[in-house]
Amino acid sequence: MKIVRGIGELQLSGEIGLVPTMGALHDGHVALLRAARTENELVVASLFVNPAQFDEQADLAAYPRDEERDAAIAAAAGVDVLFAPSAEELYPAGFATWVDPGEAGGEGASRPGHFRGVATVCLKLFNIVRPRRAYFGQKDAQQAAVIRRLVRDLNLDVAIRVVPIVRDADGLALSSRNGRLSAEERAQALALPRALAEGASAADPVAATRAALNGLAPDYVELVEIGGATVLAAAVRVGSTRLIDNVLLKGELS
Ligand code: PAF
């Protein structure tokens, strides 16, 4: 696997699958990388903690960074090129052009500016890497919806694949943020996947999820449309850690 830091050093050819990441890779990312590996001649993963999508500076500062570990995981999953640019490479002095992705549900409302940063960096990565396919996790349901809409609205020639959530044995969706939970908080956090599972089979999924959260205060519980599929999504805070999760209600993610 080649590690490339400069845009000018990326010399890519063939049918490319792109997996955009911010590092702190876990088995959820590995599922994206494996999906990309099965469908493409060349797999490119990006490793970039995008400052533009953090609405809280403390969250950016606390974001786990371990390039050596991430590179080993990416290489083992079959990545050909790891694109790991600096912030100056992607946002040079004078950078001033942003993508406004429009309405972005409860997640967008809870994190002002977040999806502007996500949409901007993803459009840049699509333009730099020119992938045939790009891979995103279902866990970030609103992000997947925003990226699908970006591709449709700006006529981008890239297929967006949405890969199902990977969960730990206790049901918690894998996230780089899970490592911040104490044992007690982790036990409390399990109310989130349980409430969503209960909501998914109820007549009123949103109300049933809210009622089953076992004291966790939600930022939102809502239905999110991703392509032809609908997911039931929620965000909660457990101590100082914000967790999101969702379950598929109808349709298919692909
Ligand atoms: O999901 C993420 O890790 C990030 O939002 C992404 C898509 C890599 C953009 O920075």
Coordinates of C-alpha atoms and ligand atoms in Angstrom, one line a residue:
M1 CA 0.0 0.0 0.0
K2 CA 1.3 3.4 -1.0
I3 CA 0.8 6.4 1.4
V4 CA 0.4 9.6 -0.6
R5 CA 0.2 13.1 1.0
G6 CA 0.3 15.4 -2.0
I7 CA -2.6 15.8 -4.5
G8 CA 0.0 16.0 -7.3
E9 CA 1.5 12.7 -6.3
L10 CA -1.8 10.8 -6.8
Q11 CA -1.3 9.0 -10.1
L12 CA -4.4 6.8 -10.3
S13 CA -5.8 4.7 -13.1
G14 CA -8.5 2.1 -13.6
E15 CA -11.9 1.8 -11.9
I16 CA -11.4 3.4 -8.5
G17 CA -13.3 2.8 -5.3
L18 CA -12.9 5.6 -2.7
V19 CA -13.5 5.1 1.1
P20 CA -13.3 8.5 2.7
T21 CA -12.3 8.3 6.4
M22 CA -11.1 10.4 9.3
G23 CA -9.0 7.5 10.6
A24 CA -9.5 5.8 14.0
L25 CA -10.4 2.9 11.8
H26 CA -12.6 0.1 13.3
D27 CA -14.5 -2.9 11.9
G28 CA -17.2 -0.5 10.5
H29 CA -14.5 1.0 8.3
V30 CA -13.1 -2.4 7.4
A31 CA -16.6 -3.3 6.1
L32 CA -16.4 -0.3 3.8
L33 CA -12.9 -1.1 2.6
R34 CA -13.9 -4.8 2.0
A35 CA -16.9 -3.7 0.0
A36 CA -14.7 -1.4 -2.1
R37 CA -12.1 -4.2 -2.6
T38 CA -14.7 -6.5 -4.0
E39 CA -16.0 -4.0 -6.6
N40 CA -13.1 -2.0 -7.9
E41 CA -9.7 -2.4 -9.6
L42 CA -8.1 0.2 -7.3
V43 CA -9.1 1.0 -3.7
V44 CA -8.2 4.4 -2.4
A45 CA -8.9 5.3 1.3
S46 CA -8.5 8.9 2.5
L47 CA -7.3 9.6 6.0
F48 CA -8.1 13.2 6.9
V49 CA -9.5 14.6 10.1
N50 CA -11.5 17.4 8.4
P51 CA -11.4 20.5 10.6
A52 CA -14.2 22.1 8.6
Q53 CA -16.8 19.6 9.8
F54 CA -16.2 20.0 13.6
D55 CA -18.7 22.3 15.2
E56 CA -17.0 21.9 18.6
Q57 CA -13.2 22.6 18.9
A58 CA -13.0 20.2 21.9
D59 CA -14.3 17.4 19.7
L60 CA -11.7 18.1 17.1
A61 CA -8.9 18.2 19.7
A62 CA -10.1 14.9 21.2
Y63 CA -10.4 13.1 17.9
P64 CA -8.1 10.0 18.1
R65 CA -5.2 10.1 15.7
D66 CA -2.9 7.1 15.0
E67 CA -1.7 7.0 11.4
E68 CA 0.5 3.9 11.8
R69 CA -2.4 1.8 13.2
D70 CA -4.8 3.1 10.6
A71 CA -2.3 2.4 7.8
A72 CA -1.8 -1.2 9.0
I73 CA -5.6 -1.8 9.1
A74 CA -6.1 -0.3 5.7
A75 CA -3.2 -2.3 4.2
A76 CA -4.7 -5.5 5.7
A77 CA -8.1 -4.7 4.2
G78 CA -6.6 -4.5 0.7
V79 CA -6.3 -0.7 0.2
D80 CA -3.9 0.2 -2.6
V81 CA -3.4 3.9 -1.9
L82 CA -3.9 5.7 1.4
F83 CA -4.3 9.4 0.7
A84 CA -3.3 11.3 3.9
P85 CA -3.1 15.0 3.1
S86 CA -2.3 17.8 5.5
A87 CA -5.0 20.4 6.3
E88 CA -2.9 22.9 4.2
E89 CA -3.0 20.6 1.2
L90 CA -6.9 20.5 1.2
Y91 CA -7.5 24.0 2.6
P92 CA -4.7 26.2 1.3
A93 CA -4.4 29.8 2.4
G94 CA -7.2 31.8 0.8
F95 CA -9.6 28.8 0.6
A96 CA -13.1 30.3 0.4
T97 CA -15.5 28.1 -1.6
W98 CA -18.0 26.0 0.3
V99 CA -20.7 23.6 -0.6
D100 CA -24.0 24.4 1.2
P101 CA -25.9 21.0 1.3
G102 CA -29.2 22.6 2.4
E103 CA -31.6 21.0 4.9
A104 CA -30.0 18.1 6.8
G105 CA -32.5 16.9 9.4
G106 CA -32.0 16.7 13.1
E107 CA -28.3 15.9 12.7
G108 CA -27.8 19.0 10.7
A109 CA -29.7 21.1 13.1
S110 CA -27.8 19.7 16.1
R111 CA -24.4 20.4 14.5
P112 CA -24.4 23.7 12.6
G113 CA -21.9 23.8 9.8
H114 CA -21.1 20.1 10.1
F115 CA -22.6 19.0 6.7
R116 CA -21.2 22.1 4.9
G117 CA -17.7 20.8 6.0
V118 CA -18.6 17.2 5.0
A119 CA -20.1 18.0 1.6
T120 CA -17.2 20.3 0.8
V121 CA -14.5 17.8 1.7
C122 CA -16.3 15.0 -0.1
L123 CA -16.7 17.0 -3.3
K124 CA -13.0 17.8 -3.1
L125 CA -12.1 14.2 -2.6
F126 CA -14.3 13.1 -5.5
N127 CA -12.6 15.7 -7.7
I128 CA -9.1 14.7 -6.6
V129 CA -9.5 10.9 -6.7
R130 CA -12.2 10.6 -9.4
P131 CA -13.7 7.4 -8.1
R132 CA -16.3 5.3 -9.9
R133 CA -17.8 4.4 -6.5
A134 CA -17.5 5.8 -3.0
Y135 CA -18.4 4.1 0.2
F136 CA -20.2 5.5 3.3
G137 CA -21.5 3.8 6.4
Q138 CA -25.2 3.5 7.2
K139 CA -24.4 4.6 10.8
D140 CA -24.0 8.2 9.5
A141 CA -27.4 8.0 7.9
Q142 CA -27.9 11.8 7.4
Q143 CA -24.4 12.0 6.0
A144 CA -25.2 9.3 3.4
A145 CA -28.4 11.2 2.5
V146 CA -26.5 14.5 2.1
I147 CA -23.8 12.8 -0.1
R148 CA -26.4 11.1 -2.3
R149 CA -28.2 14.5 -2.7
L150 CA -24.9 16.2 -3.5
V151 CA -24.1 13.7 -6.2
R152 CA -27.6 14.0 -7.7
D153 CA -27.8 17.8 -7.5
L154 CA -24.3 18.5 -8.8
N155 CA -24.5 15.7 -11.5
L156 CA -21.4 14.0 -10.1
D157 CA -20.4 10.8 -11.9
V158 CA -19.9 8.6 -8.8
A159 CA -22.0 5.8 -7.4
I160 CA -22.6 6.1 -3.6
R161 CA -22.7 2.8 -1.8
V162 CA -24.1 2.7 1.8
V163 CA -22.8 -0.2 3.8
P164 CA -24.8 -1.6 6.8
I165 CA -23.8 -0.8 10.4
V166 CA -21.4 -3.0 12.2
R167 CA -22.2 -3.6 15.8
D168 CA -20.4 -4.9 18.9
A169 CA -21.7 -8.1 20.4
D170 CA -23.7 -6.1 22.9
G171 CA -25.5 -4.2 20.1
L172 CA -23.7 -0.9 20.3
A173 CA -22.9 0.5 16.8
L174 CA -19.1 0.7 16.2
S175 CA -17.8 4.3 16.5
S176 CA -14.5 6.0 17.1
R177 CA -16.3 7.7 20.0
N178 CA -17.2 4.5 21.9
G179 CA -13.7 4.5 23.3
R180 CA -14.5 7.6 25.3
L181 CA -17.3 5.9 27.3
S182 CA -16.7 4.6 30.8
A183 CA -18.0 1.1 31.6
E184 CA -21.0 2.6 33.3
E185 CA -21.7 5.0 30.3
R186 CA -21.4 2.1 27.9
A187 CA -24.0 0.2 29.8
Q188 CA -26.3 3.3 29.6
A189 CA -25.6 3.7 25.9
L190 CA -27.1 0.3 25.1
A191 CA -30.5 1.9 25.6
L192 CA -30.0 3.6 22.2
P193 CA -29.8 0.4 19.9
R194 CA -32.5 -1.2 22.1
A195 CA -34.8 1.7 21.8
L196 CA -34.4 1.9 18.0
A197 CA -35.0 -1.9 17.7
E198 CA -38.2 -1.4 19.7
G199 CA -39.2 1.6 17.7
A200 CA -38.7 -0.2 14.4
S201 CA -41.5 -2.6 15.1
A202 CA -43.9 -0.1 16.6
A203 CA -46.9 1.7 14.9
D204 CA -45.3 5.1 15.7
P205 CA -41.5 4.4 15.5
V206 CA -40.4 7.8 16.6
A207 CA -42.6 8.0 19.7
A208 CA -41.8 4.4 20.7
T209 CA -38.1 5.0 20.4
R210 CA -38.3 8.2 22.5
A211 CA -40.3 6.3 25.2
A212 CA -37.7 3.4 25.3
L213 CA -34.6 5.5 25.7
N214 CA -34.4 4.7 29.4
G215 CA -33.7 8.3 30.5
L216 CA -31.2 9.1 27.7
A217 CA -32.1 12.6 26.4
P218 CA -32.2 12.5 22.6
D219 CA -31.0 15.4 20.4
Y220 CA -33.5 14.0 17.9
V221 CA -35.4 10.8 16.9
E222 CA -36.5 11.0 13.3
L223 CA -37.0 9.2 10.0
V224 CA -34.3 9.7 7.4
E225 CA -34.7 9.0 3.7
I226 CA -31.6 7.6 1.9
G227 CA -32.3 7.0 -1.7
G228 CA -35.4 4.7 -1.7
A229 CA -34.8 3.5 1.9
T230 CA -36.0 4.9 5.2
V231 CA -34.1 4.6 8.5
L232 CA -35.2 5.4 12.0
A233 CA -32.3 7.5 13.4
A234 CA -31.5 9.0 16.8
A235 CA -28.7 10.9 18.6
V236 CA -28.1 10.9 22.3
R237 CA -25.5 12.2 24.7
V238 CA -24.1 9.8 27.2
G239 CA -22.0 11.8 29.7
S240 CA -20.0 14.1 27.3
T241 CA -20.1 11.6 24.4
R242 CA -22.6 12.1 21.6
L243 CA -23.7 8.9 19.9
I244 CA -25.8 8.3 16.8
D245 CA -27.4 5.1 15.5
N246 CA -30.2 4.0 13.2
V247 CA -32.1 1.0 12.0
L248 CA -33.5 0.3 8.5
L249 CA -37.3 0.6 8.5
K250 CA -38.0 0.1 4.8
G251 CA -36.4 -0.3 1.4
E252 CA -32.8 -1.3 0.7
L253 CA -29.5 0.4 1.2
S254 CA -27.0 -0.3 -1.5
Ligands
PAF1 O1 -17.7 9.8 8.0 C1 -16.6 10.4 8.1 O2 -15.6 9.9 8.7 C2 -16.4 11.8 7.5 O3 -17.5 12.6 7.7 C3 -15.9 11.8 6.1 C4 -17.0 11.2 5.2 C5 -14.6 11.0 5.9 C6 -15.7 13.2 5.6 O4 -14.7 13.9 6.3

